[in-house]
């Protein structure tokens, strides 16, 4: 009979700090236990480092189920309570279609095509994310 060994659910995913931003890169399938641990690790990293933003790069993820979608939403909600914005970067078209078909709206999450764009969105982490063109003043 196989029994789970405490702490033996695979390696932890690295949560990297880049200035005022945390970066997490996901590859392959993320099982429920690892997703839950990731959620906890990100929350602890935000609280410990007082960052203004979190980027979750899912370009290496082929499948997102409803549980993982909810984990992303909960990470964003927890981050917001800790004064940080969350951006999911690199979502594949098939993943976006799946999330829509599952009816997941992912409130509180911002999206970016890639990690570079996500980092640019969060660069001035002290300002809110705006997806509008800057206002230009006309000279008289």
PDB file of C-alpha atoms in Angstrom:
ATOM      1  CA  UNK A   1       0.000   0.000   0.000  1.00  0.00           C
ATOM      2  CA  UNK A   2       1.372   3.385  -1.021  1.00  0.00           C
ATOM      3  CA  UNK A   3       0.954   6.290   1.344  1.00  0.00           C
ATOM      4  CA  UNK A   4       1.891   9.871   0.598  1.00  0.00           C
ATOM      5  CA  UNK A   5       5.064  11.072   2.265  1.00  0.00           C
ATOM      6  CA  UNK A   6       4.727  14.513   3.811  1.00  0.00           C
ATOM      7  CA  UNK A   7       6.550  17.065   1.707  1.00  0.00           C
ATOM      8  CA  UNK A   8       7.193  14.568  -1.108  1.00  0.00           C
ATOM      9  CA  UNK A   9       4.832  16.037  -3.659  1.00  0.00           C
ATOM     10  CA  UNK A  10       7.573  17.163  -5.991  1.00  0.00           C
ATOM     11  CA  UNK A  11       9.867  20.160  -6.121  1.00  0.00           C
ATOM     12  CA  UNK A  12       8.576  23.586  -5.244  1.00  0.00           C
ATOM     13  CA  UNK A  13       8.196  26.024  -8.082  1.00  0.00           C
ATOM     14  CA  UNK A  14      10.601  28.929  -7.777  1.00  0.00           C
ATOM     15  CA  UNK A  15       9.090  32.319  -7.014  1.00  0.00           C
ATOM     16  CA  UNK A  16      11.646  34.819  -8.322  1.00  0.00           C
ATOM     17  CA  UNK A  17      11.838  38.467  -7.356  1.00  0.00           C
ATOM     18  CA  UNK A  18      12.627  40.993 -10.084  1.00  0.00           C
ATOM     19  CA  UNK A  19      12.684  44.415  -8.496  1.00  0.00           C
ATOM     20  CA  UNK A  20       9.182  45.046  -7.149  1.00  0.00           C
ATOM     21  CA  UNK A  21       7.678  42.054  -8.988  1.00  0.00           C
ATOM     22  CA  UNK A  22       7.455  38.325  -8.302  1.00  0.00           C
ATOM     23  CA  UNK A  23       7.746  35.992 -11.296  1.00  0.00           C
ATOM     24  CA  UNK A  24       6.491  32.417 -11.343  1.00  0.00           C
ATOM     25  CA  UNK A  25       6.914  30.301 -14.463  1.00  0.00           C
ATOM     26  CA  UNK A  26       4.764  27.188 -14.834  1.00  0.00           C
ATOM     27  CA  UNK A  27       5.626  24.289 -17.131  1.00  0.00           C
ATOM     28  CA  UNK A  28       3.600  21.194 -17.976  1.00  0.00           C
ATOM     29  CA  UNK A  29       0.671  20.016 -15.919  1.00  0.00           C
ATOM     30  CA  UNK A  30       0.238  21.410 -12.446  1.00  0.00           C
ATOM     31  CA  UNK A  31      -1.499  18.920 -10.173  1.00  0.00           C
ATOM     32  CA  UNK A  32      -4.004  20.080  -7.573  1.00  0.00           C
ATOM     33  CA  UNK A  33      -1.647  19.680  -4.607  1.00  0.00           C
ATOM     34  CA  UNK A  34       1.160  21.585  -6.357  1.00  0.00           C
ATOM     35  CA  UNK A  35      -1.292  24.324  -7.405  1.00  0.00           C
ATOM     36  CA  UNK A  36      -2.453  24.725  -3.822  1.00  0.00           C
ATOM     37  CA  UNK A  37       1.129  24.871  -2.593  1.00  0.00           C
ATOM     38  CA  UNK A  38       1.940  27.437  -5.299  1.00  0.00           C
ATOM     39  CA  UNK A  39      -0.934  29.604  -4.087  1.00  0.00           C
ATOM     40  CA  UNK A  40       0.434  29.459  -0.534  1.00  0.00           C
ATOM     41  CA  UNK A  41       4.030  30.116  -1.648  1.00  0.00           C
ATOM     42  CA  UNK A  42       3.028  33.188  -3.666  1.00  0.00           C
ATOM     43  CA  UNK A  43       1.018  34.606  -0.764  1.00  0.00           C
ATOM     44  CA  UNK A  44       3.916  34.096   1.630  1.00  0.00           C
ATOM     45  CA  UNK A  45       6.389  35.624  -0.859  1.00  0.00           C
ATOM     46  CA  UNK A  46       4.185  38.724  -1.330  1.00  0.00           C
ATOM     47  CA  UNK A  47       3.833  39.205   2.417  1.00  0.00           C
ATOM     48  CA  UNK A  48       7.551  38.672   3.054  1.00  0.00           C
ATOM     49  CA  UNK A  49       8.835  40.945   0.300  1.00  0.00           C
ATOM     50  CA  UNK A  50       6.143  43.646   0.003  1.00  0.00           C
ATOM     51  CA  UNK A  51       6.132  43.549  -3.797  1.00  0.00           C
ATOM     52  CA  UNK A  52       3.653  45.443  -5.943  1.00  0.00           C
ATOM     53  CA  UNK A  53       3.045  42.800  -8.588  1.00  0.00           C
ATOM     54  CA  UNK A  54       3.004  39.125  -9.465  1.00  0.00           C
ATOM     55  CA  UNK A  55       3.503  37.637 -12.930  1.00  0.00           C
ATOM     56  CA  UNK A  56       2.399  34.053 -13.491  1.00  0.00           C
ATOM     57  CA  UNK A  57       3.851  32.856 -16.793  1.00  0.00           C
ATOM     58  CA  UNK A  58       1.719  29.982 -18.106  1.00  0.00           C
ATOM     59  CA  UNK A  59       3.226  29.814 -21.599  1.00  0.00           C
ATOM     60  CA  UNK A  60       4.471  26.307 -20.785  1.00  0.00           C
ATOM     61  CA  UNK A  61       1.025  25.106 -19.651  1.00  0.00           C
ATOM     62  CA  UNK A  62      -1.066  23.244 -22.201  1.00  0.00           C
ATOM     63  CA  UNK A  63      -4.153  22.553 -20.090  1.00  0.00           C
ATOM     64  CA  UNK A  64      -5.883  24.654 -17.443  1.00  0.00           C
ATOM     65  CA  UNK A  65      -8.801  23.036 -15.662  1.00  0.00           C
ATOM     66  CA  UNK A  66     -11.406  24.717 -13.476  1.00  0.00           C
ATOM     67  CA  UNK A  67      -9.389  24.066 -10.301  1.00  0.00           C
ATOM     68  CA  UNK A  68      -6.259  25.754 -11.663  1.00  0.00           C
ATOM     69  CA  UNK A  69      -8.375  28.619 -12.986  1.00  0.00           C
ATOM     70  CA  UNK A  70      -9.812  29.109  -9.499  1.00  0.00           C
ATOM     71  CA  UNK A  71      -6.294  28.979  -8.032  1.00  0.00           C
ATOM     72  CA  UNK A  72      -5.260  31.824 -10.355  1.00  0.00           C
ATOM     73  CA  UNK A  73      -8.307  33.841  -9.255  1.00  0.00           C
ATOM     74  CA  UNK A  74      -7.582  33.191  -5.589  1.00  0.00           C
ATOM     75  CA  UNK A  75      -3.912  34.157  -6.030  1.00  0.00           C
ATOM     76  CA  UNK A  76      -5.081  37.447  -7.582  1.00  0.00           C
ATOM     77  CA  UNK A  77      -7.561  38.047  -4.744  1.00  0.00           C
ATOM     78  CA  UNK A  78      -4.948  37.334  -2.063  1.00  0.00           C
ATOM     79  CA  UNK A  79      -2.366  39.469  -3.862  1.00  0.00           C
ATOM     80  CA  UNK A  80      -4.833  42.361  -4.079  1.00  0.00           C
ATOM     81  CA  UNK A  81      -5.453  42.162  -0.324  1.00  0.00           C
ATOM     82  CA  UNK A  82      -1.676  42.429   0.095  1.00  0.00           C
ATOM     83  CA  UNK A  83      -1.568  45.484  -2.250  1.00  0.00           C
ATOM     84  CA  UNK A  84      -0.162  43.647  -5.286  1.00  0.00           C
ATOM     85  CA  UNK A  85      -1.514  43.266  -8.824  1.00  0.00           C
ATOM     86  CA  UNK A  86      -1.478  39.898 -10.633  1.00  0.00           C
ATOM     87  CA  UNK A  87      -0.861  39.350 -14.341  1.00  0.00           C
ATOM     88  CA  UNK A  88      -1.110  35.993 -16.099  1.00  0.00           C
ATOM     89  CA  UNK A  89       1.216  35.942 -19.091  1.00  0.00           C
ATOM     90  CA  UNK A  90       1.568  33.677 -22.106  1.00  0.00           C
ATOM     91  CA  UNK A  91      -1.883  32.123 -22.175  1.00  0.00           C
ATOM     92  CA  UNK A  92      -2.251  29.857 -25.199  1.00  0.00           C
ATOM     93  CA  UNK A  93      -5.388  30.270 -27.345  1.00  0.00           C
ATOM     94  CA  UNK A  94      -6.566  26.756 -26.445  1.00  0.00           C
ATOM     95  CA  UNK A  95      -6.280  27.590 -22.729  1.00  0.00           C
ATOM     96  CA  UNK A  96      -8.256  30.818 -23.208  1.00  0.00           C
ATOM     97  CA  UNK A  97     -10.969  28.923 -25.074  1.00  0.00           C
ATOM     98  CA  UNK A  98     -11.125  26.295 -22.324  1.00  0.00           C
ATOM     99  CA  UNK A  99     -11.472  28.932 -19.603  1.00  0.00           C
ATOM    100  CA  UNK A 100     -14.319  30.595 -21.513  1.00  0.00           C
ATOM    101  CA  UNK A 101     -16.041  27.236 -22.070  1.00  0.00           C
ATOM    102  CA  UNK A 102     -15.729  26.491 -18.342  1.00  0.00           C
ATOM    103  CA  UNK A 103     -17.361  29.843 -17.605  1.00  0.00           C
ATOM    104  CA  UNK A 104     -14.379  31.106 -15.607  1.00  0.00           C
ATOM    105  CA  UNK A 105     -14.088  34.887 -15.725  1.00  0.00           C
ATOM    106  CA  UNK A 106     -10.993  35.105 -13.474  1.00  0.00           C
ATOM    107  CA  UNK A 107     -11.862  38.362 -11.709  1.00  0.00           C
ATOM    108  CA  UNK A 108      -8.915  40.393 -10.501  1.00  0.00           C
ATOM    109  CA  UNK A 109      -6.534  38.906 -13.044  1.00  0.00           C
ATOM    110  CA  UNK A 110      -4.921  40.924 -15.767  1.00  0.00           C
ATOM    111  CA  UNK A 111      -3.475  39.200 -18.812  1.00  0.00           C
ATOM    112  CA  UNK A 112      -0.505  39.819 -21.067  1.00  0.00           C
ATOM    113  CA  UNK A 113       0.637  38.094 -24.230  1.00  0.00           C
ATOM    114  CA  UNK A 114       4.087  37.379 -22.810  1.00  0.00           C
ATOM    115  CA  UNK A 115       6.258  37.929 -19.753  1.00  0.00           C
ATOM    116  CA  UNK A 116       7.899  41.056 -21.184  1.00  0.00           C
ATOM    117  CA  UNK A 117       4.505  42.721 -21.614  1.00  0.00           C
ATOM    118  CA  UNK A 118       3.460  41.632 -18.110  1.00  0.00           C
ATOM    119  CA  UNK A 119       6.606  43.146 -16.613  1.00  0.00           C
ATOM    120  CA  UNK A 120       5.972  46.386 -18.522  1.00  0.00           C
ATOM    121  CA  UNK A 121       2.398  46.486 -17.197  1.00  0.00           C
ATOM    122  CA  UNK A 122       3.635  46.109 -13.650  1.00  0.00           C
ATOM    123  CA  UNK A 123       6.794  48.224 -13.940  1.00  0.00           C
ATOM    124  CA  UNK A 124       5.291  51.218 -12.160  1.00  0.00           C
ATOM    125  CA  UNK A 125       3.787  48.852  -9.579  1.00  0.00           C
ATOM    126  CA  UNK A 126       2.682  51.767  -7.425  1.00  0.00           C
ATOM    127  CA  UNK A 127       0.220  52.875 -10.115  1.00  0.00           C
ATOM    128  CA  UNK A 128      -2.929  50.960 -11.048  1.00  0.00           C
ATOM    129  CA  UNK A 129      -2.943  48.882 -14.216  1.00  0.00           C
ATOM    130  CA  UNK A 130      -4.600  50.773 -17.009  1.00  0.00           C
ATOM    131  CA  UNK A 131      -5.261  49.319 -20.423  1.00  0.00           C
ATOM    132  CA  UNK A 132      -5.916  52.669 -22.069  1.00  0.00           C
ATOM    133  CA  UNK A 133      -3.870  54.845 -24.350  1.00  0.00           C
ATOM    134  CA  UNK A 134      -2.102  57.660 -22.518  1.00  0.00           C
ATOM    135  CA  UNK A 135      -3.853  61.015 -22.643  1.00  0.00           C
ATOM    136  CA  UNK A 136      -2.048  63.419 -24.929  1.00  0.00           C
ATOM    137  CA  UNK A 137      -2.311  67.122 -24.431  1.00  0.00           C
ATOM    138  CA  UNK A 138      -2.585  69.226 -27.536  1.00  0.00           C
ATOM    139  CA  UNK A 139      -0.466  72.329 -27.744  1.00  0.00           C
ATOM    140  CA  UNK A 140      -2.402  75.590 -28.196  1.00  0.00           C
TER     141      UNK A 140
END
